[in-house]
mmCIF file of C-alpha atoms in Angstrom:
data_model
loop_
_atom_site.group_PDB
_atom_site.id
_atom_site.type_symbol
_atom_site.label_atom_id
_atom_site.label_comp_id
_atom_site.label_asym_id
_atom_site.label_seq_id
_atom_site.Cartn_x
_atom_site.Cartn_y
_atom_site.Cartn_z
ATOM 1 C CA MET A 1 3.844 9.861 -4.077
ATOM 2 C CA ALA A 2 3.741 6.278 -4.997
ATOM 3 C CA LEU A 3 1.029 3.626 -4.596
ATOM 4 C CA LEU A 4 -0.517 1.348 -1.909
ATOM 5 C CA PRO A 5 -0.347 -2.414 -0.925
ATOM 6 C CA SER A 6 -2.402 -4.963 0.920
ATOM 7 C CA LEU A 7 -3.303 -8.572 1.296
ATOM 8 C CA LEU A 8 -5.059 -8.445 -2.033
ATOM 9 C CA LEU A 9 -1.674 -8.628 -3.550
ATOM 10 C CA ALA A 10 -2.244 -12.347 -3.729
ATOM 11 C CA LEU A 11 -4.579 -11.665 -6.627
ATOM 12 C CA VAL A 12 -3.376 -8.343 -7.769
ATOM 13 C CA VAL A 13 0.055 -9.493 -8.777
ATOM 14 C CA PHE A 14 -1.454 -11.709 -11.426
ATOM 15 C CA SER A 15 -0.083 -12.074 -14.859
ATOM 16 C CA CYS A 16 -2.404 -13.258 -17.548
ATOM 17 C CA GLY A 17 -2.207 -16.860 -18.557
ATOM 18 C CA PRO A 18 -4.505 -19.355 -20.222
ATOM 19 C CA GLY A 19 -4.509 -21.963 -17.461
ATOM 20 C CA GLY A 20 -4.476 -19.875 -14.303
ATOM 21 C CA SER A 21 -7.307 -19.781 -11.859
ATOM 22 C CA LEU A 22 -9.362 -16.612 -11.924
ATOM 23 C CA GLY A 23 -8.113 -16.172 -15.487
ATOM 24 C CA CYS A 24 -4.558 -15.330 -14.462
ATOM 25 C CA ASP A 25 -1.551 -16.997 -12.921
ATOM 26 C CA ARG A 26 -0.301 -15.901 -9.517
ATOM 27 C CA PRO A 27 3.384 -15.478 -8.884
ATOM 28 C CA PRO A 28 4.766 -18.002 -6.401
ATOM 29 C CA ASN A 29 5.675 -15.266 -3.927
ATOM 30 C CA HIS A 30 2.108 -13.902 -3.591
ATOM 31 C CA VAL A 31 1.979 -14.816 0.082
ATOM 32 C CA LEU A 32 5.146 -12.846 0.785
ATOM 33 C CA LEU A 33 3.815 -9.852 -1.122
ATOM 34 C CA SER A 34 0.540 -10.037 0.778
ATOM 35 C CA ARG A 35 2.424 -10.095 4.039
ATOM 36 C CA GLU A 36 4.435 -7.082 2.889
ATOM 37 C CA ASN A 37 1.239 -5.107 2.290
ATOM 38 C CA VAL A 38 -0.233 -5.963 5.654
ATOM 39 C CA GLU A 39 3.079 -5.267 7.322
ATOM 40 C CA LEU A 40 3.236 -1.811 5.736
ATOM 41 C CA LEU A 41 -0.260 -1.023 6.942
ATOM 42 C CA ARG A 42 0.638 -2.361 10.378
ATOM 43 C CA ARG A 43 3.775 -0.222 10.522
ATOM 44 C CA MET A 44 1.802 2.864 9.527
ATOM 45 C CA SER A 45 0.090 2.904 12.900
ATOM 46 C CA ARG A 46 0.822 6.170 14.665
ATOM 47 C CA ILE A 47 -1.421 5.952 17.703
ATOM 48 C CA SER A 48 -2.819 3.185 19.823
ATOM 49 C CA SER A 49 -6.177 1.985 18.565
ATOM 50 C CA SER A 50 -7.300 1.841 22.208
ATOM 51 C CA LEU A 51 -7.272 5.649 22.204
ATOM 52 C CA CYS A 52 -9.804 5.625 19.367
ATOM 53 C CA LEU A 53 -12.524 3.401 20.795
ATOM 54 C CA GLU A 54 -15.115 6.175 20.569
ATOM 55 C CA ASP A 55 -14.342 6.582 16.858
ATOM 56 C CA ARG A 56 -14.891 2.933 15.918
ATOM 57 C CA LYS A 57 -17.433 2.223 13.213
ATOM 58 C CA ASP A 58 -18.791 -0.814 11.433
ATOM 59 C CA PHE A 59 -18.266 0.010 7.762
ATOM 60 C CA ARG A 60 -20.079 -3.185 6.773
ATOM 61 C CA PHE A 61 -17.639 -4.815 4.413
ATOM 62 C CA PRO A 62 -19.785 -6.342 1.637
ATOM 63 C CA ARG A 63 -20.719 -9.887 2.664
ATOM 64 C CA ALA A 64 -20.720 -11.197 -0.910
ATOM 65 C CA THR A 65 -17.162 -9.959 -1.307
ATOM 66 C CA GLU A 66 -16.162 -11.575 1.954
ATOM 67 C CA ASP A 67 -17.674 -15.030 1.641
ATOM 68 C CA GLY A 68 -17.712 -15.417 -2.138
ATOM 69 C CA SER A 69 -21.335 -16.574 -2.187
ATOM 70 C CA GLU A 70 -22.259 -14.163 -4.969
ATOM 71 C CA VAL A 71 -18.890 -13.724 -6.679
ATOM 72 C CA ARG A 72 -18.269 -15.524 -9.931
ATOM 73 C CA GLU A 73 -14.739 -16.235 -11.053
ATOM 74 C CA ALA A 74 -14.657 -13.390 -13.580
ATOM 75 C CA GLN A 75 -16.106 -10.980 -11.009
ATOM 76 C CA ALA A 76 -13.318 -11.812 -8.569
ATOM 77 C CA ILE A 77 -10.802 -10.034 -10.784
ATOM 78 C CA SER A 78 -13.055 -6.997 -10.970
ATOM 79 C CA VAL A 79 -13.523 -7.073 -7.176
ATOM 80 C CA LEU A 80 -9.777 -7.299 -6.588
ATOM 81 C CA HIS A 81 -9.066 -4.485 -8.989
ATOM 82 C CA GLU A 82 -11.742 -2.329 -7.366
ATOM 83 C CA MET A 83 -10.381 -3.062 -3.891
ATOM 84 C CA LEU A 84 -6.881 -2.039 -4.899
ATOM 85 C CA GLN A 85 -8.012 1.022 -6.835
ATOM 86 C CA GLN A 86 -10.275 2.276 -4.057
ATOM 87 C CA THR A 87 -7.560 1.713 -1.449
ATOM 88 C CA PHE A 88 -5.068 3.567 -3.612
ATOM 89 C CA ASN A 89 -7.514 6.460 -4.087
ATOM 90 C CA LEU A 90 -8.193 6.570 -0.349
ATOM 91 C CA PHE A 91 -4.534 6.887 0.603
ATOM 92 C CA PHE A 92 -3.475 9.050 -2.363
ATOM 93 C CA THR A 93 -4.880 12.287 -0.983
ATOM 94 C CA GLU A 94 -3.585 15.422 0.725
ATOM 95 C CA HIS A 95 -5.412 14.427 3.904
ATOM 96 C CA SER A 96 -3.738 11.036 3.887
ATOM 97 C CA ALA A 97 -0.314 12.539 3.215
ATOM 98 C CA ALA A 98 -0.739 14.728 6.296
ATOM 99 C CA ALA A 99 -1.752 11.760 8.457
ATOM 100 C CA TRP A 100 0.932 9.160 7.715
ATOM 101 C CA ASN A 101 4.678 8.726 7.649
ATOM 102 C CA SER A 102 5.553 9.754 4.091
ATOM 103 C CA THR A 103 8.074 6.947 3.549
ATOM 104 C CA LEU A 104 5.653 4.209 4.579
ATOM 105 C CA LEU A 105 2.802 5.815 2.664
ATOM 106 C CA ASP A 106 4.953 6.008 -0.476
ATOM 107 C CA GLN A 107 5.912 2.342 -0.107
ATOM 108 C CA LEU A 108 2.265 1.374 0.246
ATOM 109 C CA LEU A 109 1.197 3.450 -2.744
ATOM 110 C CA GLN A 110 4.014 2.058 -4.872
ATOM 111 C CA ALA A 111 3.058 -1.506 -3.999
ATOM 112 C CA LEU A 112 -0.610 -0.867 -4.804
ATOM 113 C CA HIS A 113 0.349 0.710 -8.094
ATOM 114 C CA ARG A 114 2.473 -2.300 -9.068
ATOM 115 C CA GLN A 115 -0.394 -4.609 -8.135
ATOM 116 C CA LEU A 116 -2.904 -2.637 -10.185
ATOM 117 C CA GLU A 117 -0.596 -2.651 -13.188
ATOM 118 C CA ALA A 118 -0.103 -6.397 -12.874
ATOM 119 C CA LEU A 119 -3.860 -6.978 -12.619
ATOM 120 C CA ASP A 120 -4.862 -4.655 -15.476
ATOM 121 C CA PRO A 121 -4.276 -7.195 -18.289
ATOM 122 C CA CYS A 122 -6.404 -9.748 -16.418
ATOM 123 C CA LEU A 123 -9.167 -7.215 -15.925
ATOM 124 C CA VAL A 124 -9.119 -6.217 -19.594
ATOM 125 C CA ARG A 125 -9.286 -9.857 -20.622
ATOM 126 C CA GLU A 126 -12.187 -10.648 -18.283
ATOM 127 C CA MET A 127 -14.044 -7.467 -19.175
ATOM 128 C CA GLY A 128 -13.790 -8.470 -22.811
ATOM 129 C CA LYS A 129 -15.435 -11.791 -21.972
ATOM 130 C CA GLU A 130 -18.067 -10.531 -19.567
ATOM 131 C CA GLY A 131 -18.673 -7.014 -20.826
ATOM 132 C CA SER A 132 -18.137 -3.695 -19.073
ATOM 133 C CA ALA A 133 -21.300 -4.199 -17.025
ATOM 134 C CA LEU A 134 -19.278 -6.587 -14.849
ATOM 135 C CA ALA A 135 -17.698 -3.657 -13.020
ATOM 136 C CA MET A 136 -21.095 -2.286 -12.068
ATOM 137 C CA GLN A 137 -22.601 -5.513 -10.760
ATOM 138 C CA GLY A 138 -23.234 -6.795 -7.236
ATOM 139 C CA PRO A 139 -19.962 -7.255 -5.382
ATOM 140 C CA THR A 140 -17.998 -4.593 -7.268
ATOM 141 C CA LEU A 141 -20.720 -2.005 -6.830
ATOM 142 C CA ALA A 142 -21.041 -2.940 -3.156
ATOM 143 C CA LEU A 143 -17.304 -2.380 -2.759
ATOM 144 C CA LYS A 144 -17.597 1.107 -4.293
ATOM 145 C CA ARG A 145 -20.358 1.947 -1.808
ATOM 146 C CA TYR A 146 -18.268 0.545 1.046
ATOM 147 C CA PHE A 147 -15.340 2.823 0.219
ATOM 148 C CA GLN A 148 -17.687 5.778 -0.255
ATOM 149 C CA GLY A 149 -18.830 5.176 3.320
ATOM 150 C CA ILE A 150 -15.214 5.200 4.493
ATOM 151 C CA ARG A 151 -14.557 8.497 2.700
ATOM 152 C CA LEU A 152 -17.687 10.047 4.223
ATOM 153 C CA TYR A 153 -16.626 8.847 7.679
ATOM 154 C CA LEU A 154 -13.205 10.486 7.296
ATOM 155 C CA LYS A 155 -14.821 13.730 6.174
ATOM 156 C CA GLU A 156 -17.304 13.682 9.095
ATOM 157 C CA LYS A 157 -14.432 13.082 11.511
ATOM 158 C CA ARG A 158 -12.437 15.871 9.836
ATOM 159 C CA TYR A 159 -9.639 13.454 8.933
ATOM 160 C CA SER A 160 -8.587 13.156 12.571
ATOM 161 C CA ASP A 161 -5.743 10.871 13.604
ATOM 162 C CA CYS A 162 -8.220 8.493 15.245
ATOM 163 C CA ALA A 163 -10.388 8.404 12.121
ATOM 164 C CA TRP A 164 -7.364 7.465 10.018
ATOM 165 C CA GLU A 165 -6.375 4.813 12.547
ATOM 166 C CA VAL A 166 -9.869 3.289 12.382
ATOM 167 C CA VAL A 167 -9.686 3.333 8.568
ATOM 168 C CA ARG A 168 -6.203 1.783 8.532
ATOM 169 C CA LEU A 169 -7.448 -1.125 10.628
ATOM 170 C CA GLU A 170 -10.550 -1.474 8.464
ATOM 171 C CA VAL A 171 -8.500 -1.624 5.251
ATOM 172 C CA MET A 172 -6.299 -4.321 6.776
ATOM 173 C CA ARG A 173 -9.429 -6.313 7.630
ATOM 174 C CA ALA A 174 -10.866 -5.782 4.156
ATOM 175 C CA PHE A 175 -7.682 -7.035 2.514
ATOM 176 C CA SER A 176 -7.755 -10.114 4.716
ATOM 177 C CA SER A 177 -11.374 -10.783 3.767
ATOM 178 C CA THR A 178 -10.627 -10.375 0.087
ATOM 179 C CA ARG A 179 -7.660 -12.723 0.350
ATOM 180 C CA LEU A 180 -9.958 -15.315 1.902
ATOM 181 C CA LEU A 181 -12.406 -14.863 -0.981
ATOM 182 C CA LEU A 182 -9.634 -15.613 -3.445
ATOM 183 C CA GLU A 183 -8.574 -18.699 -1.537
ATOM 184 C CA ARG A 184 -12.161 -19.992 -1.482
ATOM 185 C CA LEU A 185 -12.534 -19.445 -5.217
ATOM 186 C CA ARG A 186 -9.229 -21.183 -5.898
ATOM 187 C CA ASN A 187 -10.257 -24.138 -3.730
ATOM 188 C CA LYS A 188 -13.611 -24.315 -5.500
ATOM 189 C CA ASN A 189 -11.792 -24.353 -8.854
ATOM 190 C CA ARG A 190 -9.511 -27.157 -7.676
ATOM 191 C CA ASP A 191 -12.534 -29.205 -6.565
ATOM 192 C CA VAL A 192 -14.214 -28.720 -9.942
ATOM 193 C CA GLU A 193 -11.031 -29.633 -11.838
ATOM 194 C CA SER A 194 -10.342 -32.738 -9.737
ATOM 195 C CA PRO A 195 -11.619 -36.069 -11.126
#
């Protein structure tokens, strides 16, 4: 199997550079890549979400990750990496393989893998500056707990089709929230850099 994509691609497809915001430069086509990730997740839908209303759950996406109030610039890279890695881990399982169209799942996993590889140099650079404790702080740790809750939910629901549908929608929402975080941080950086 390959790897998995999402709206976080906007930050995940970074390449390190001295002048880029968040410590890395984004490729100009990040919006298209983000749309590709969301589109893949959208296309993965196998059943109507209206059939799964009883299975809905509020997974409580970490507020600090969503609004950026507690996320420093260096932490944003760690948060993005964690989001991609956790999403990849979630969909790179036997249970996931049984639930989704294998072609679409492979495309998603491949895209996530490419994004993680592109973000790795940025993460290494930021971790060198901030120390390895960065990955275990506030927003990143909250994201780990968030995905642990999703995994527990799937297990409790015995990896049912409706449970996977609820999770698919939740991951799409999480990617959108993370993309918004990145945009807010970029705008904040522009405001600081402006005379």
